[in-house]
Amino acid sequence: MHASPKMKWFVLLFTFVFAIGMNSFRNSFQFFMLPMADTFHADRSLISVSVSIFMITTGIVQFFVGFFIDRFSVRKIMALGAVCISASFLVLPYSPNVHVFSAIYGVLGGIGYSCAVGVTTQYFISRWFDTHKGLALAILTNANSAGLLLLSPIWAAAPYHAGWQNTYTLLGIVMAAVLLPLLAFGMKHPPHVQAPSVKKSYDWRGFWNVVKQSRLIHILYFGVFTCGFTMGIIDAHLVPMLKDAHVSHVNGMMAAFGAFIIIGGLLAGWLSDLLGSRSMMLSILFFIRLLSLICLLIPILGIHHSELWYFSFILLFGLSYTGVIPLTAASISESYQTGLIGSLLGINFFIHQIAGALSVYAGGLFFDMTHDYLLIVVVCIVFVGVSAGMELVPFLDKQKAKETHQSI
C-alpha cells in the first residue's frame, strides 16, 4: 500500500510542527538560563549541570529507542515522549532547588525528548515516504532550527515579562492540549507493514572488529565528538556570551542563527552529493566552524571589539551546525554492513551527547573560574582544527587507491 501523495506531505507538516514543539524544551533553556540561575542563587556551572544530565540521558536512551521502535508502535513511543516533556514543563517551576531542577530537566526531560524526536520522527517519516525521502528527512531535520528562528523573540522576552516559571507552565499546557492531539489525529500510522522485530542473533564479532580496527569509524567518531563538544557550549552559552559582550539585538542574532542553520543543513547534504565525497564535505564543514571560532576569539581576546565579529561567528557556525551528524550517519550507512549500522549510529549519537554534556559543564566551570569564555573557545578551536584535518584522510585514501588502480 502506497501513501497518498498529498497525505504524506500533510503528515510531514504535522510532524515538523510536533518536532518544533518538542525541541522548544531544549532551545528555550539558554534564554532562561540567567533568570533561572538567579532564582536558585546558582552560578553558571551549577545550572549548566541540568543540560549536561539532559544530554547524557538522551545519549543513553536514544541508543535503545531504535530497538524499541521495531517492537512497539513508533507513535506510542512519541506519545510517551510528549507526555514526559509536558510533565517536565509543568513540574520544573515547583523545583525547591537547583539540584531537583537538574534532575527533573535532565532525566525526565531527557527521556521524553529521546522518545519524542530524533530517531522516532526520522523513522516515522521514512516509513511514509517511498520517494522524495531524502528531501523529506532534510526538511524534518531543520525543525529544530526553524523553531529557533521562529521562537527566539518569544524566548528572549518571556522570562523577563512573564517569568520563566509561568512560561514553562504555559508550554506544558500547550504540549498536552495541542501537540498530543496533533500526534493522535494528524500524524497517522504510515501505510506500511511494521518492520520485523530485532534479530535475536547479533554479529558481536563483526561489531567489535569495526569498533577496534576501522580507521574510518575512529575518524568519524572523533569528528562527532568535536561536533557535540562545540555545539554543546554554543547551545547553552551563546546567549550569555552575547549578553556579556553587550551585543545589541540578541534575539535578532539568534533568529538569524536559526536561519543560517537551516540554509547550512540543506546545502551540506546537497553539496556532499555533488562532490561525491562525505569526507571532503565533513572537512569543509569543520574548516568553516574553525573560521567561526576564530571570529569569536578575536573580541574575547580584546584584539578588536565589534558586533560584526559575533555576527560573522553566527553566520559561519550556523552554516556548519547541522551538517556533521547527517553526513556522518550517511557515511556509516554506506560503509558498513546493514546488521551493524543501528549499533554504530547509536554509539555515534551517544558520543555526540556525551561530548556536549562535557562542554556545557566545562563552559560554565571555566567561566566561573576566569569570568570569560576564552579557555573553552581555545579548546574548541583545537578540536575543530584536528577534525578538519582528520576528515580529509578517508578522501585522500580513496584518491590514492584510485591512482594506484589506474596505474595498474
CSV table of C-alpha atoms in Angstrom, one decimal:
chain,number,residue,atom,x,y,z
A,1,MET,CA,0.0,0.0,0.0
A,2,HIS,CA,1.4,3.4,-1.0
A,3,ALA,CA,0.8,6.7,0.8
A,4,SER,CA,-1.4,9.3,-0.8
A,5,PRO,CA,0.9,11.9,-2.5
A,6,LYS,CA,-0.9,14.7,-0.6
A,7,MET,CA,-1.4,12.9,2.7
A,8,LYS,CA,2.3,12.2,3.3
A,9,TRP,CA,3.2,15.9,2.9
A,10,PHE,CA,0.5,16.8,5.4
A,11,VAL,CA,1.9,14.2,7.8
A,12,LEU,CA,5.4,15.7,7.3
A,13,LEU,CA,4.0,19.2,8.1
A,14,PHE,CA,2.3,17.9,11.3
A,15,THR,CA,5.5,16.1,12.3
A,16,PHE,CA,7.5,19.2,11.6
A,17,VAL,CA,5.3,21.3,13.9
A,18,PHE,CA,5.4,18.5,16.5
A,19,ALA,CA,9.2,18.5,16.4
A,20,ILE,CA,9.4,22.3,16.8
A,21,GLY,CA,7.3,22.0,19.9
A,22,MET,CA,9.3,19.2,21.4
A,23,ASN,CA,12.6,21.0,20.6
A,24,SER,CA,11.4,24.1,22.5
A,25,PHE,CA,12.3,22.2,25.7
A,26,ARG,CA,15.9,22.3,24.7
A,27,ASN,CA,16.0,25.5,22.7
A,28,SER,CA,14.4,27.7,25.3
A,29,PHE,CA,16.9,26.8,28.1
A,30,GLN,CA,19.7,29.2,27.1
A,31,PHE,CA,17.3,32.1,27.1
A,32,PHE,CA,16.1,31.2,30.6
A,33,MET,CA,19.5,30.2,31.9
A,34,LEU,CA,20.4,33.5,33.7
A,35,PRO,CA,16.9,34.1,35.2
A,36,MET,CA,16.8,30.5,36.4
A,37,ALA,CA,20.3,30.9,37.9
A,38,ASP,CA,19.1,34.0,39.8
A,39,THR,CA,16.0,32.1,41.1
A,40,PHE,CA,18.1,29.3,42.6
A,41,HIS,CA,21.1,31.5,43.5
A,42,ALA,CA,23.3,29.3,41.4
A,43,ASP,CA,26.3,30.0,39.3
A,44,ARG,CA,26.5,29.1,35.6
A,45,SER,CA,28.4,25.9,36.1
A,46,LEU,CA,25.8,24.6,38.6
A,47,ILE,CA,22.8,25.5,36.4
A,48,SER,CA,24.6,24.0,33.4
A,49,VAL,CA,24.6,20.6,35.1
A,50,SER,CA,20.9,20.2,34.1
A,51,VAL,CA,21.8,20.4,30.4
A,52,SER,CA,24.8,18.0,30.9
A,53,ILE,CA,22.4,15.5,32.6
A,54,PHE,CA,19.9,16.0,29.8
A,55,MET,CA,22.5,15.3,27.1
A,56,ILE,CA,23.8,12.2,28.8
A,57,THR,CA,20.3,10.9,29.3
A,58,THR,CA,19.4,11.5,25.7
A,59,GLY,CA,22.6,9.8,24.5
A,60,ILE,CA,21.9,6.7,26.5
A,61,VAL,CA,18.1,6.5,25.8
A,62,GLN,CA,18.4,7.2,22.1
A,63,PHE,CA,20.8,4.2,21.8
A,64,PHE,CA,17.9,1.9,22.8
A,65,VAL,CA,15.0,3.7,21.2
A,66,GLY,CA,15.8,2.3,17.7
A,67,PHE,CA,15.4,-1.3,19.1
A,68,PHE,CA,12.1,-0.4,20.8
A,69,ILE,CA,10.7,1.0,17.5
A,70,ASP,CA,10.8,-2.4,15.9
A,71,ARG,CA,8.9,-4.0,18.9
A,72,PHE,CA,6.3,-1.3,19.6
A,73,SER,CA,4.4,1.4,17.7
A,74,VAL,CA,6.6,4.4,16.9
A,75,ARG,CA,3.6,6.7,17.6
A,76,LYS,CA,3.2,5.3,21.1
A,77,ILE,CA,6.9,5.9,21.8
A,78,MET,CA,6.5,9.5,20.6
A,79,ALA,CA,3.4,9.9,22.7
A,80,LEU,CA,5.3,8.7,25.8
A,81,GLY,CA,8.0,11.3,25.0
A,82,ALA,CA,5.4,14.1,24.6
A,83,VAL,CA,3.8,13.2,28.0
A,84,CYS,CA,7.2,13.3,29.7
A,85,ILE,CA,8.1,16.7,28.1
A,86,SER,CA,4.8,18.2,29.1
A,87,ALA,CA,5.2,16.8,32.7
A,88,SER,CA,8.7,18.3,32.9
A,89,PHE,CA,7.5,21.7,31.9
A,90,LEU,CA,4.7,21.6,34.4
A,91,VAL,CA,6.8,20.3,37.3
A,92,LEU,CA,10.0,22.3,36.9
A,93,PRO,CA,8.6,25.6,38.1
A,94,TYR,CA,8.0,24.0,41.5
A,95,SER,CA,11.6,22.7,42.0
A,96,PRO,CA,12.7,23.6,45.5
A,97,ASN,CA,16.4,23.9,44.5
A,98,VAL,CA,18.7,23.7,41.5
A,99,HIS,CA,19.6,20.0,42.2
A,100,VAL,CA,15.9,18.9,41.9
A,101,PHE,CA,15.6,21.1,38.9
A,102,SER,CA,18.6,19.5,37.2
A,103,ALA,CA,17.3,16.0,38.0
A,104,ILE,CA,13.9,16.7,36.5
A,105,TYR,CA,15.1,18.6,33.5
A,106,GLY,CA,18.0,16.1,32.8
A,107,VAL,CA,16.3,12.8,33.4
A,108,LEU,CA,12.6,13.1,32.9
A,109,GLY,CA,13.1,15.7,30.1
A,110,GLY,CA,15.9,13.7,28.6
A,111,ILE,CA,13.8,10.6,28.4
A,112,GLY,CA,10.9,12.5,26.9
A,113,TYR,CA,13.0,14.2,24.3
A,114,SER,CA,14.7,11.0,23.3
A,115,CYS,CA,11.3,9.3,22.7
A,116,ALA,CA,9.5,12.2,21.1
A,117,VAL,CA,12.0,13.3,18.4
A,118,GLY,CA,15.2,12.2,16.8
A,119,VAL,CA,15.3,8.5,15.9
A,120,THR,CA,11.5,8.2,16.2
A,121,THR,CA,10.5,11.1,14.0
A,122,GLN,CA,13.1,10.2,11.4
A,123,TYR,CA,11.9,6.6,11.3
A,124,PHE,CA,8.3,7.7,11.2
A,125,ILE,CA,8.7,10.0,8.2
A,126,SER,CA,11.0,7.5,6.4
A,127,ARG,CA,8.1,5.0,6.6
A,128,TRP,CA,5.7,7.4,5.0
A,129,PHE,CA,8.0,8.4,2.0
A,130,ASP,CA,8.9,5.9,-0.7
A,131,THR,CA,10.0,8.8,-3.0
A,132,HIS,CA,11.4,12.2,-2.0
A,133,LYS,CA,12.6,10.5,1.2
A,134,GLY,CA,15.9,12.5,1.3
A,135,LEU,CA,14.1,15.8,0.9
A,136,ALA,CA,11.5,14.9,3.5
A,137,LEU,CA,14.1,13.9,6.1
A,138,ALA,CA,16.2,17.1,5.3
A,139,ILE,CA,13.1,19.2,5.9
A,140,LEU,CA,12.4,17.4,9.2
A,141,THR,CA,16.0,17.7,10.4
A,142,ASN,CA,15.6,21.5,10.2
A,143,ALA,CA,12.6,21.6,12.5
A,144,ASN,CA,14.9,22.4,15.4
A,145,SER,CA,16.4,25.3,13.5
A,146,ALA,CA,13.1,26.6,12.4
A,147,GLY,CA,11.9,26.6,16.0
A,148,LEU,CA,14.9,28.6,17.0
A,149,LEU,CA,14.3,31.0,14.1
A,150,LEU,CA,10.6,31.5,14.8
A,151,LEU,CA,10.5,31.4,18.6
A,152,SER,CA,13.8,33.2,19.6
A,153,PRO,CA,12.0,36.6,20.1
A,154,ILE,CA,9.5,34.9,22.4
A,155,TRP,CA,12.1,33.0,24.4
A,156,ALA,CA,14.2,36.2,24.8
A,157,ALA,CA,11.2,38.3,26.1
A,158,ALA,CA,9.2,35.6,28.1
A,159,PRO,CA,11.4,35.2,31.2
A,160,TYR,CA,11.6,39.0,31.8
A,161,HIS,CA,7.9,39.7,31.2
A,162,ALA,CA,6.0,36.6,32.3
A,163,GLY,CA,8.8,34.8,34.3
A,164,TRP,CA,10.4,31.5,33.4
A,165,GLN,CA,8.1,29.6,35.7
A,166,ASN,CA,4.9,30.9,34.1
A,167,THR,CA,6.4,30.4,30.6
A,168,TYR,CA,7.2,26.7,31.5
A,169,THR,CA,3.7,26.1,32.8
A,170,LEU,CA,2.2,27.5,29.6
A,171,LEU,CA,4.5,25.4,27.5
A,172,GLY,CA,3.5,22.3,29.4
A,173,ILE,CA,-0.2,23.0,28.8
A,174,VAL,CA,0.4,23.6,25.1
A,175,MET,CA,2.3,20.3,24.8
A,176,ALA,CA,-0.6,18.4,26.4
A,177,ALA,CA,-3.5,20.3,24.8
A,178,VAL,CA,-2.1,20.9,21.3
A,179,LEU,CA,0.8,18.6,20.3
A,180,LEU,CA,-0.6,15.3,21.8
A,181,PRO,CA,-3.9,15.7,19.8
A,182,LEU,CA,-1.8,16.6,16.7
A,183,LEU,CA,0.1,13.3,17.2
A,184,ALA,CA,-3.1,11.3,17.7
A,185,PHE,CA,-5.2,12.7,14.9
A,186,GLY,CA,-2.7,14.3,12.4
A,187,MET,CA,0.3,12.1,12.4
A,188,LYS,CA,-1.4,8.9,11.2
A,189,HIS,CA,0.2,5.5,11.1
A,190,PRO,CA,2.4,5.1,8.0
A,191,PRO,CA,0.7,2.9,5.3
A,192,HIS,CA,3.4,0.2,5.6
A,193,VAL,CA,3.5,-3.1,7.5
A,194,GLN,CA,5.6,-2.7,10.6
A,195,ALA,CA,9.2,-3.8,10.2
A,196,PRO,CA,10.1,-7.2,11.6
A,197,SER,CA,11.4,-7.4,15.1
A,198,VAL,CA,15.0,-7.2,16.0
A,199,LYS,CA,17.0,-10.3,15.2
A,200,LYS,CA,17.8,-12.4,18.2
A,201,SER,CA,21.3,-13.1,17.0
A,202,TYR,CA,23.8,-10.2,16.6
A,203,ASP,CA,27.1,-10.2,15.0
A,204,TRP,CA,29.1,-9.1,18.0
A,205,ARG,CA,32.4,-10.2,16.4
A,206,GLY,CA,31.8,-8.0,13.4
A,207,PHE,CA,30.8,-5.1,15.6
A,208,TRP,CA,33.9,-5.3,17.8
A,209,ASN,CA,36.1,-5.7,14.7
A,210,VAL,CA,34.7,-2.5,13.3
A,211,VAL,CA,35.0,-0.6,16.6
A,212,LYS,CA,38.6,-1.7,17.3
A,213,GLN,CA,40.1,-1.9,13.8
A,214,SER,CA,38.3,0.5,11.4
A,215,ARG,CA,40.2,3.8,11.0
A,216,LEU,CA,37.2,5.3,9.3
A,217,ILE,CA,34.9,4.8,12.3
A,218,HIS,CA,37.6,6.3,14.6
A,219,ILE,CA,37.8,9.4,12.4
A,220,LEU,CA,34.0,9.7,12.2
A,221,TYR,CA,33.6,9.3,15.9
A,222,PHE,CA,36.3,11.9,16.7
A,223,GLY,CA,34.5,14.3,14.4
A,224,VAL,CA,31.2,13.6,16.1
A,225,PHE,CA,32.8,14.2,19.5
A,226,THR,CA,34.2,17.5,18.2
A,227,CYS,CA,30.8,18.4,16.8
A,228,GLY,CA,29.0,17.6,20.0
A,229,PHE,CA,31.6,19.5,22.1
A,230,THR,CA,31.3,22.7,20.1
A,231,MET,CA,27.5,22.5,19.7
A,232,GLY,CA,27.0,21.9,23.4
A,233,ILE,CA,28.9,25.0,24.5
A,234,ILE,CA,27.1,27.2,21.9
A,235,ASP,CA,23.6,25.7,22.6
A,236,ALA,CA,23.8,26.5,26.3
A,237,HIS,CA,26.1,29.6,26.5
A,238,LEU,CA,25.7,31.6,23.3
A,239,VAL,CA,23.0,33.9,24.6
A,240,PRO,CA,25.0,34.6,27.9
A,241,MET,CA,28.1,35.2,25.7
A,242,LEU,CA,26.3,37.8,23.6
A,243,LYS,CA,24.8,39.5,26.7
A,244,ASP,CA,28.2,39.6,28.5
A,245,ALA,CA,29.6,41.3,25.4
A,246,HIS,CA,26.7,43.8,25.4
A,247,VAL,CA,25.7,42.8,21.9
A,248,SER,CA,22.5,44.6,20.8
A,249,HIS,CA,19.6,42.8,19.2
A,250,VAL,CA,20.5,39.4,20.7
A,251,ASN,CA,17.1,38.0,19.8
A,252,GLY,CA,17.6,39.1,16.2
A,253,MET,CA,21.0,37.5,16.1
A,254,MET,CA,19.6,34.2,17.4
A,255,ALA,CA,16.8,34.3,14.8
A,256,ALA,CA,19.5,34.8,12.1
A,257,PHE,CA,21.4,31.9,13.7
A,258,GLY,CA,18.4,29.7,13.2
A,259,ALA,CA,18.1,30.8,9.5
A,260,PHE,CA,21.8,30.1,8.8
A,261,ILE,CA,21.4,26.6,10.4
A,262,ILE,CA,18.6,25.8,8.1
A,263,ILE,CA,20.5,27.0,5.0
A,264,GLY,CA,23.7,25.2,6.0
A,265,GLY,CA,22.0,21.9,6.7
A,266,LEU,CA,20.3,21.8,3.3
A,267,LEU,CA,23.4,23.0,1.5
A,268,ALA,CA,25.7,20.4,3.2
A,269,GLY,CA,23.5,17.5,2.1
A,270,TRP,CA,23.3,18.8,-1.5
A,271,LEU,CA,27.0,19.6,-1.8
A,272,SER,CA,28.0,16.2,-0.4
A,273,ASP,CA,26.1,14.5,-3.2
A,274,LEU,CA,27.6,17.0,-5.7
A,275,LEU,CA,31.2,16.4,-4.5
A,276,GLY,CA,30.6,12.7,-4.3
A,277,SER,CA,32.6,12.6,-1.0
A,278,ARG,CA,31.1,12.7,2.5
A,279,SER,CA,34.6,13.0,4.0
A,280,MET,CA,35.5,16.1,1.9
A,281,MET,CA,32.3,17.8,2.9
A,282,LEU,CA,32.8,17.0,6.5
A,283,SER,CA,36.3,18.5,6.3
A,284,ILE,CA,34.8,21.7,4.7
A,285,LEU,CA,32.2,21.9,7.5
A,286,PHE,CA,34.9,21.7,10.2
A,287,PHE,CA,37.0,24.3,8.4
A,288,ILE,CA,34.1,26.7,8.3
A,289,ARG,CA,33.5,26.0,12.0
A,290,LEU,CA,37.2,26.7,12.7
A,291,LEU,CA,36.8,30.1,11.0
A,292,SER,CA,33.7,30.9,13.0
A,293,LEU,CA,35.5,30.2,16.3
A,294,ILE,CA,38.4,32.4,15.3
A,295,CYS,CA,35.9,35.2,14.7
A,296,LEU,CA,34.5,34.6,18.2
A,297,LEU,CA,38.1,34.5,19.7
A,298,ILE,CA,39.0,38.0,18.3
A,299,PRO,CA,36.7,40.1,20.5
A,300,ILE,CA,37.2,37.7,23.5
A,301,LEU,CA,40.9,38.4,23.3
A,302,GLY,CA,40.2,42.2,23.0
A,303,ILE,CA,42.0,42.4,19.6
A,304,HIS,CA,39.1,44.2,18.1
A,305,HIS,CA,35.6,44.9,19.6
A,306,SER,CA,32.9,44.9,17.0
A,307,GLU,CA,29.5,43.2,16.8
A,308,LEU,CA,30.5,42.2,13.3
A,309,TRP,CA,32.7,39.5,14.7
A,310,TYR,CA,29.8,38.0,16.6
A,311,PHE,CA,27.6,38.2,13.5
A,312,SER,CA,30.4,36.5,11.5
A,313,PHE,CA,30.6,33.8,14.1
A,314,ILE,CA,26.8,33.2,14.0
A,315,LEU,CA,26.9,33.1,10.2
A,316,LEU,CA,29.7,30.6,9.9
A,317,PHE,CA,28.9,28.4,12.9
A,318,GLY,CA,25.2,28.3,11.7
A,319,LEU,CA,26.2,27.2,8.3
A,320,SER,CA,28.3,24.3,9.8
A,321,TYR,CA,25.8,23.5,12.6
A,322,THR,CA,23.7,20.6,11.3
A,323,GLY,CA,25.7,19.0,8.5
A,324,VAL,CA,28.1,16.9,10.5
A,325,ILE,CA,25.6,14.5,12.1
A,326,PRO,CA,23.6,13.5,8.9
A,327,LEU,CA,26.8,13.2,6.8
A,328,THR,CA,28.4,11.1,9.4
A,329,ALA,CA,25.3,8.9,9.6
A,330,ALA,CA,25.3,8.7,5.8
A,331,SER,CA,29.0,7.7,5.7
A,332,ILE,CA,28.4,4.9,8.3
A,333,SER,CA,25.4,3.6,6.5
A,334,GLU,CA,27.3,3.5,3.2
A,335,SER,CA,30.5,1.9,4.6
A,336,TYR,CA,29.4,-0.9,6.9
A,337,GLN,CA,27.1,-3.9,6.7
A,338,THR,CA,23.4,-3.4,7.4
A,339,GLY,CA,23.3,-5.5,10.6
A,340,LEU,CA,25.8,-3.2,12.3
A,341,ILE,CA,24.5,0.2,11.2
A,342,GLY,CA,22.0,0.6,14.0
A,343,SER,CA,24.5,0.0,16.8
A,344,LEU,CA,27.2,2.2,15.1
A,345,LEU,CA,24.7,5.0,14.8
A,346,GLY,CA,23.6,4.6,18.4
A,347,ILE,CA,27.2,4.9,19.6
A,348,ASN,CA,27.6,7.9,17.2
A,349,PHE,CA,24.7,9.7,18.9
A,350,PHE,CA,25.9,8.7,22.4
A,351,ILE,CA,29.4,10.2,21.7
A,352,HIS,CA,27.8,13.4,20.4
A,353,GLN,CA,25.7,13.8,23.5
A,354,ILE,CA,28.5,13.0,26.0
A,355,ALA,CA,30.7,15.5,24.3
A,356,GLY,CA,28.0,18.1,24.5
A,357,ALA,CA,27.4,17.4,28.2
A,358,LEU,CA,31.1,17.8,28.9
A,359,SER,CA,31.4,21.1,27.1
A,360,VAL,CA,28.2,22.6,28.7
A,361,TYR,CA,29.6,22.0,32.2
A,362,ALA,CA,33.2,22.9,31.3
A,363,GLY,CA,32.0,26.2,29.7
A,364,GLY,CA,30.2,27.2,32.9
A,365,LEU,CA,33.0,26.0,35.1
A,366,PHE,CA,35.7,27.8,33.1
A,367,PHE,CA,33.6,31.0,33.2
A,368,ASP,CA,33.2,30.8,36.9
A,369,MET,CA,36.9,30.4,37.3
A,370,THR,CA,38.1,33.0,34.8
A,371,HIS,CA,35.0,35.2,34.2
A,372,ASP,CA,35.2,34.7,30.4
A,373,TYR,CA,34.9,32.1,27.8
A,374,LEU,CA,38.5,32.3,26.4
A,375,LEU,CA,39.7,28.9,27.6
A,376,ILE,CA,36.7,26.9,26.4
A,377,VAL,CA,36.8,28.6,22.9
A,378,VAL,CA,40.5,27.8,22.6
A,379,VAL,CA,39.8,24.1,23.4
A,380,CYS,CA,37.1,24.1,20.8
A,381,ILE,CA,39.5,25.6,18.2
A,382,VAL,CA,42.0,22.8,18.9
A,383,PHE,CA,39.4,20.0,18.5
A,384,VAL,CA,37.9,21.6,15.3
A,385,GLY,CA,41.3,22.1,13.7
A,386,VAL,CA,42.3,18.5,14.3
A,387,SER,CA,38.9,17.2,13.0
A,388,ALA,CA,39.2,19.3,9.8
A,389,GLY,CA,42.4,17.6,9.0
A,390,MET,CA,41.4,14.1,10.1
A,391,GLU,CA,38.2,14.1,8.0
A,392,LEU,CA,40.3,14.5,4.9
A,393,VAL,CA,42.2,11.2,5.5
A,394,PRO,CA,39.4,8.9,4.0
A,395,PHE,CA,39.1,11.1,1.0
A,396,LEU,CA,42.9,11.1,0.4
A,397,ASP,CA,43.0,7.3,0.9
A,398,LYS,CA,40.3,6.9,-1.8
A,399,GLN,CA,42.2,9.2,-4.2
A,400,LYS,CA,45.4,7.3,-3.6
A,401,ALA,CA,43.6,4.0,-4.2
A,402,LYS,CA,42.1,5.3,-7.5
A,403,GLU,CA,45.5,6.4,-8.7
A,404,THR,CA,47.1,3.0,-7.8
A,405,HIS,CA,44.2,1.2,-9.6
A,406,GLN,CA,44.7,3.4,-12.7
A,407,SER,CA,48.4,2.8,-12.7
A,408,ILE,CA,47.9,-0.9,-12.6
